[in-house]
Amino acid sequence: MFEPLLLSAHNPSPMTGAGNNTYLIAGDNGSAVLIDAGVGDARHLEEIDAALNKRRARLDRVLVTHGHPDHAAGAPALAATHPHATFLKTPWPGQDEKYAVQWQVIRGGDVVPAGDESVTAVATPGHSPDHLALVHEASGTIFTGDLVVLGSSVMIHASRGGDLREYMASLERLLALAPRRLLPAHGPSVEDPRALLNGYLEHRRFRERQVIAALRAGYSEVPAIAESIYDGLDSALMPAARENVRAHLEKLKADGLARDEDGRWRL
Ligand SMILES: [Zn+2]
C-alpha cells in the first residue's frame, strides 16, 4: 500500500486556505521523503519528527514542487533539524536564493527514491516557471502541488512568472498520465482526476472565448475587458479578475491570436 502521510504546514490564510498539505513517504527501509517544505512552523516540524520516529525513518529528501514561499520557505528550518536531508527542486533563478539551503536540481523525467518506492518528476510549468508534479506510477497517484485545488481554481499571475499557455499544457500532461488520485498542496485529495482536469480545461477555454468576444466587441484595455466579462463582480475580487484576463491575453498573444500596443489589445 502506498499511503503518503498528510501533514499540515499549519499556515492557514486567505491565500493558502486551511494551510498547505505536505506529504511524508516513509519506507520500511528507514528512508523518508517529504513533498513540499511548508513554512517552518514549529507544529509542522514536530509532527514530521513524530511521524519519522514512529516509522523509525530518517528524512533523506525534501522534494519541493515549486518556489512559492508556502511550499519552500520551511526548507532552512528542516535543514537545521535534518542534516542528512537533501533539498530538490527545479531551478527558478531569482526565487530559489530566498531560501538558505543548497538546492539540488531535479527536472521532469528524473526518478527519485521515496521510502521503499520511487516517484517520477513531471515538469508542469505555468502556475510558476519551476513547477513539478511527482508521480507514483504503481498507485496512479500524482502529487500536484498548485496545479489544482478541488472546488476552486488556481491563480496564474502573468506578471509574476505565471504562464496560462504552459499551465494548460501541464493540465493536459497530467490528463495523459491517466492518474487515479491527485494529492494537491491545498484542499482535499481528488478522487476523479479526469473529471476535474477536464473541467479545469473547459473552464479556461470558456474564459478564453469570452476574452476573444470582448476584444471583438471593441474592448481593448485589461480593466474594460475584465469589467465586460466579470460584470457585477465584488470589487474586492476585481484585481484577481484583471490578472486572469491578463493571463488569457498573454496566452492569445503566444498563440498568435492577439497583439498589444501600449496596453491596448486587439485580435
Ligand atoms: Zn504556488
Short mmCIF file of C-alpha atoms and ligand atoms in Angstrom, two decimals:
data_model
loop_
_atom_site.label_atom_id
_atom_site.label_comp_id
_atom_site.label_asym_id
_atom_site.label_seq_id
_atom_site.Cartn_x
_atom_site.Cartn_y
_atom_site.Cartn_z
CA MET A 1 0.00 0.00 0.00
CA PHE A 2 1.28 3.40 -0.95
CA GLU A 3 -0.04 5.65 1.81
CA PRO A 4 1.64 9.04 1.97
CA LEU A 5 1.02 10.74 5.31
CA LEU A 6 -0.60 14.18 5.01
CA LEU A 7 0.98 16.70 7.39
CA SER A 8 -0.42 20.23 7.50
CA ALA A 9 2.11 23.05 7.28
CA HIS A 10 -0.03 25.00 9.78
CA ASN A 11 -0.17 28.16 7.68
CA PRO A 12 -3.86 28.96 7.15
CA SER A 13 -4.55 32.22 5.29
CA PRO A 14 -6.85 33.64 2.59
CA MET A 15 -4.24 32.57 0.01
CA THR A 16 -3.46 29.08 1.37
CA GLY A 17 -6.92 28.06 2.60
CA ALA A 18 -6.70 25.74 5.60
CA GLY A 19 -2.93 25.66 5.13
CA ASN A 20 -0.59 23.75 2.87
CA ASN A 21 -0.58 19.97 2.63
CA THR A 22 2.81 18.32 2.80
CA TYR A 23 3.20 14.58 2.30
CA LEU A 24 5.59 12.26 4.08
CA ILE A 25 6.53 8.97 2.45
CA ALA A 26 8.42 6.73 4.87
CA GLY A 27 9.65 3.26 3.91
CA ASP A 28 10.38 0.10 5.88
CA ASN A 29 13.95 0.68 4.69
CA GLY A 30 14.24 3.60 7.14
CA SER A 31 14.31 6.28 4.46
CA ALA A 32 11.75 9.06 4.18
CA VAL A 33 10.87 11.81 1.72
CA LEU A 34 8.80 14.91 2.37
CA ILE A 35 6.93 16.51 -0.53
CA ASP A 36 6.89 20.28 -0.01
CA ALA A 37 8.64 22.00 2.85
CA GLY A 38 5.89 24.12 4.40
CA VAL A 39 6.92 27.33 6.10
CA GLY A 40 8.90 26.11 9.11
CA ASP A 41 6.03 26.23 11.63
CA ALA A 42 7.08 24.53 14.89
CA ARG A 43 3.99 22.28 14.93
CA HIS A 44 4.76 21.06 11.41
CA LEU A 45 8.36 20.29 12.36
CA GLU A 46 7.18 18.41 15.50
CA GLU A 47 4.65 16.37 13.56
CA ILE A 48 7.27 15.42 10.97
CA ASP A 49 9.61 14.29 13.76
CA ALA A 50 6.87 12.31 15.49
CA ALA A 51 5.96 10.54 12.23
CA LEU A 52 9.60 9.77 11.49
CA ASN A 53 10.13 8.37 14.99
CA LYS A 54 7.06 6.19 14.71
CA ARG A 55 8.30 4.76 11.40
CA ARG A 56 11.93 4.64 12.60
CA ALA A 57 12.83 6.55 9.47
CA ARG A 58 15.26 9.32 8.62
CA LEU A 59 14.32 12.31 6.47
CA ASP A 60 16.61 11.89 3.46
CA ARG A 61 14.96 14.13 0.88
CA VAL A 62 12.66 17.10 0.63
CA LEU A 63 11.06 17.48 -2.81
CA VAL A 64 9.69 20.96 -3.41
CA THR A 65 7.01 21.29 -6.10
CA HIS A 66 7.80 24.97 -6.74
CA GLY A 67 9.42 28.01 -5.22
CA HIS A 68 6.40 29.87 -3.80
CA PRO A 69 7.01 30.58 -0.11
CA ASP A 70 4.18 28.41 1.25
CA HIS A 71 5.92 25.41 -0.35
CA ALA A 72 9.60 26.29 0.04
CA ALA A 73 10.13 28.69 2.95
CA GLY A 74 10.36 25.88 5.51
CA ALA A 75 13.42 24.35 3.84
CA PRO A 76 16.06 26.06 6.06
CA ALA A 77 14.23 25.03 9.27
CA LEU A 78 14.09 21.42 8.03
CA ALA A 79 17.77 21.56 7.03
CA ALA A 80 18.67 22.68 10.56
CA THR A 81 16.93 19.72 12.21
CA HIS A 82 17.58 17.11 9.49
CA PRO A 83 21.22 17.49 8.49
CA HIS A 84 21.10 14.39 6.25
CA ALA A 85 18.30 15.74 4.10
CA THR A 86 18.90 16.95 0.57
CA PHE A 87 16.58 19.55 -0.96
CA LEU A 88 15.47 19.14 -4.52
CA LYS A 89 13.58 21.39 -6.91
CA THR A 90 13.67 22.65 -10.47
CA PRO A 91 15.71 25.86 -10.55
CA TRP A 92 13.93 29.23 -10.54
CA PRO A 93 16.69 31.84 -10.61
CA GLY A 94 15.78 34.89 -8.56
CA GLN A 95 13.43 32.91 -6.31
CA ASP A 96 15.46 29.96 -5.01
CA GLU A 97 18.03 32.25 -3.38
CA LYS A 98 15.39 33.44 -0.91
CA TYR A 99 15.71 30.14 0.94
CA ALA A 100 19.07 29.43 2.56
CA VAL A 101 19.58 25.80 1.56
CA GLN A 102 21.76 24.08 -1.00
CA TRP A 103 19.19 23.20 -3.66
CA GLN A 104 19.86 20.17 -5.82
CA VAL A 105 18.41 20.14 -9.30
CA ILE A 106 15.52 17.89 -10.24
CA ARG A 107 13.82 18.03 -13.62
CA GLY A 108 10.99 16.34 -15.47
CA GLY A 109 11.81 12.67 -16.11
CA ASP A 110 14.03 12.29 -13.03
CA VAL A 111 13.22 9.35 -10.77
CA VAL A 112 13.71 9.89 -7.04
CA PRO A 113 13.67 7.23 -4.29
CA ALA A 114 10.73 7.75 -1.91
CA GLY A 115 10.67 5.34 1.03
CA ASP A 116 10.58 1.81 -0.39
CA GLU A 117 9.31 3.15 -3.69
CA SER A 118 10.15 5.92 -6.11
CA VAL A 119 8.42 8.90 -7.69
CA THR A 120 8.98 10.38 -11.13
CA ALA A 121 9.12 14.13 -11.65
CA VAL A 122 6.97 15.65 -14.39
CA ALA A 123 7.66 19.22 -15.49
CA THR A 124 4.38 21.13 -15.12
CA PRO A 125 5.19 24.85 -15.50
CA GLY A 126 2.54 27.55 -15.76
CA HIS A 127 1.45 28.31 -12.19
CA SER A 128 5.15 29.08 -11.74
CA PRO A 129 8.07 28.52 -14.12
CA ASP A 130 9.65 25.82 -11.92
CA HIS A 131 6.57 23.75 -11.11
CA LEU A 132 6.92 19.96 -10.83
CA ALA A 133 4.39 17.22 -10.23
CA LEU A 134 5.54 13.91 -8.76
CA VAL A 135 4.09 10.65 -9.99
CA HIS A 136 3.90 7.34 -8.14
CA GLU A 137 3.16 5.09 -11.05
CA ALA A 138 2.10 1.84 -9.37
CA SER A 139 -0.74 3.51 -7.45
CA GLY A 140 -1.63 6.10 -10.09
CA THR A 141 -1.04 8.86 -7.54
CA ILE A 142 0.21 12.30 -8.57
CA PHE A 143 1.36 14.94 -6.10
CA THR A 144 0.14 18.01 -7.92
CA GLY A 145 1.46 20.97 -5.90
CA ASP A 146 -0.53 24.01 -7.01
CA LEU A 147 -1.87 22.66 -10.33
CA VAL A 148 -5.36 22.02 -8.98
CA VAL A 149 -7.48 22.81 -5.91
CA LEU A 150 -10.74 20.92 -5.53
CA GLY A 151 -13.72 23.29 -5.62
CA SER A 152 -11.59 26.28 -6.56
CA SER A 153 -9.33 27.49 -9.33
CA VAL A 154 -5.63 28.28 -9.48
CA MET A 155 -4.24 31.79 -9.92
CA ILE A 156 -1.94 32.30 -12.88
CA HIS A 157 -0.03 35.54 -12.26
CA ALA A 158 1.18 36.53 -15.73
CA SER A 159 3.12 39.42 -14.20
CA ARG A 160 4.91 37.11 -11.71
CA GLY A 161 6.21 34.23 -13.78
CA GLY A 162 2.86 32.56 -14.45
CA ASP A 163 2.02 31.38 -17.97
CA LEU A 164 -1.51 30.23 -18.80
CA ARG A 165 -0.47 28.58 -22.05
CA GLU A 166 2.09 26.43 -20.21
CA TYR A 167 -0.36 25.82 -17.37
CA MET A 168 -2.99 24.41 -19.72
CA ALA A 169 -0.35 22.23 -21.41
CA SER A 170 0.61 20.96 -17.93
CA LEU A 171 -3.01 20.03 -17.18
CA GLU A 172 -3.12 18.13 -20.48
CA ARG A 173 0.11 16.37 -19.50
CA LEU A 174 -1.46 15.20 -16.22
CA LEU A 175 -4.58 14.05 -18.06
CA ALA A 176 -2.46 11.97 -20.44
CA LEU A 177 -0.96 10.14 -17.45
CA ALA A 178 -4.48 8.86 -16.54
CA PRO A 179 -3.97 9.25 -12.79
CA ARG A 180 -6.27 7.58 -10.26
CA ARG A 181 -5.77 10.11 -7.48
CA LEU A 182 -4.34 13.62 -7.18
CA LEU A 183 -2.82 14.85 -3.92
CA PRO A 184 -2.74 18.66 -4.12
CA ALA A 185 -0.86 21.08 -1.86
CA HIS A 186 -4.15 22.75 -0.90
CA GLY A 187 -7.51 21.17 -0.14
CA PRO A 188 -8.69 17.56 -0.24
CA SER A 189 -7.46 14.76 -2.47
CA VAL A 190 -9.01 14.45 -5.93
CA GLU A 191 -10.52 11.00 -6.49
CA ASP A 192 -11.83 11.69 -10.02
CA PRO A 193 -8.84 13.35 -11.70
CA ARG A 194 -10.18 13.08 -15.24
CA ALA A 195 -13.39 14.98 -14.42
CA LEU A 196 -11.54 17.70 -12.50
CA LEU A 197 -8.81 18.21 -15.12
CA ASN A 198 -11.31 18.26 -17.99
CA GLY A 199 -13.45 20.72 -16.02
CA TYR A 200 -10.44 22.99 -15.44
CA LEU A 201 -9.51 22.94 -19.12
CA GLU A 202 -13.08 23.54 -20.23
CA HIS A 203 -13.43 26.49 -17.84
CA ARG A 204 -10.25 28.13 -19.18
CA ARG A 205 -11.38 27.59 -22.78
CA PHE A 206 -14.73 29.20 -21.91
CA ARG A 207 -12.94 32.24 -20.42
CA GLU A 208 -10.73 32.45 -23.49
CA ARG A 209 -13.79 32.60 -25.72
CA GLN A 210 -15.15 35.40 -23.51
CA VAL A 211 -11.91 37.37 -23.81
CA ILE A 212 -11.96 36.95 -27.60
CA ALA A 213 -15.60 38.10 -27.67
CA ALA A 214 -14.70 41.18 -25.58
CA LEU A 215 -11.85 42.05 -27.97
CA ARG A 216 -14.18 41.55 -30.91
CA ALA A 217 -16.71 43.89 -29.24
CA GLY A 218 -14.02 46.58 -29.17
CA TYR A 219 -12.82 46.40 -25.56
CA SER A 220 -9.06 46.81 -25.71
CA GLU A 221 -7.74 47.52 -22.21
CA VAL A 222 -7.48 44.97 -19.42
CA PRO A 223 -9.80 46.73 -16.92
CA ALA A 224 -12.53 47.22 -19.54
CA ILE A 225 -12.24 43.62 -20.77
CA ALA A 226 -12.44 42.38 -17.16
CA GLU A 227 -15.50 44.59 -16.43
CA SER A 228 -17.25 43.27 -19.54
CA ILE A 229 -16.66 39.62 -18.57
CA TYR A 230 -16.99 39.79 -14.80
CA ASP A 231 -19.96 42.18 -14.77
CA GLY A 232 -21.22 42.66 -11.20
CA LEU A 233 -18.22 41.01 -9.53
CA ASP A 234 -17.41 42.06 -5.96
CA SER A 235 -14.91 44.92 -6.38
CA ALA A 236 -12.51 43.23 -3.93
CA LEU A 237 -12.18 40.38 -6.45
CA MET A 238 -11.64 42.63 -9.47
CA PRO A 239 -7.82 42.71 -9.23
CA ALA A 240 -7.78 38.90 -9.48
CA ALA A 241 -10.19 39.05 -12.42
CA ARG A 242 -7.91 41.54 -14.20
CA GLU A 243 -4.89 39.32 -13.53
CA ASN A 244 -6.80 36.42 -15.06
CA VAL A 245 -7.68 38.49 -18.15
CA ARG A 246 -4.02 39.46 -18.47
CA ALA A 247 -3.02 35.78 -18.37
CA HIS A 248 -5.52 34.98 -21.13
CA LEU A 249 -4.32 37.89 -23.29
CA GLU A 250 -0.70 36.74 -22.95
CA LYS A 251 -1.77 33.23 -23.98
CA LEU A 252 -3.66 34.57 -27.01
CA LYS A 253 -0.55 36.57 -27.92
CA ALA A 254 1.67 33.47 -27.64
CA ASP A 255 -0.88 31.58 -29.75
CA GLY A 256 -0.63 34.33 -32.42
CA LEU A 257 -4.29 35.30 -31.93
CA ALA A 258 -3.93 38.73 -30.27
CA ARG A 259 -1.44 41.56 -30.10
CA ASP A 260 -0.90 44.56 -27.88
CA GLU A 261 0.37 48.09 -28.35
CA ASP A 262 0.87 50.40 -25.39
CA GLY A 263 -1.55 48.42 -23.25
CA ARG A 264 -4.23 48.26 -25.93
CA TRP A 265 -5.14 44.81 -27.12
CA ARG A 266 -6.72 43.67 -30.35
CA LEU A 267 -7.23 40.45 -32.29
ZN ZN B 1 2.10 28.33 -5.72
#
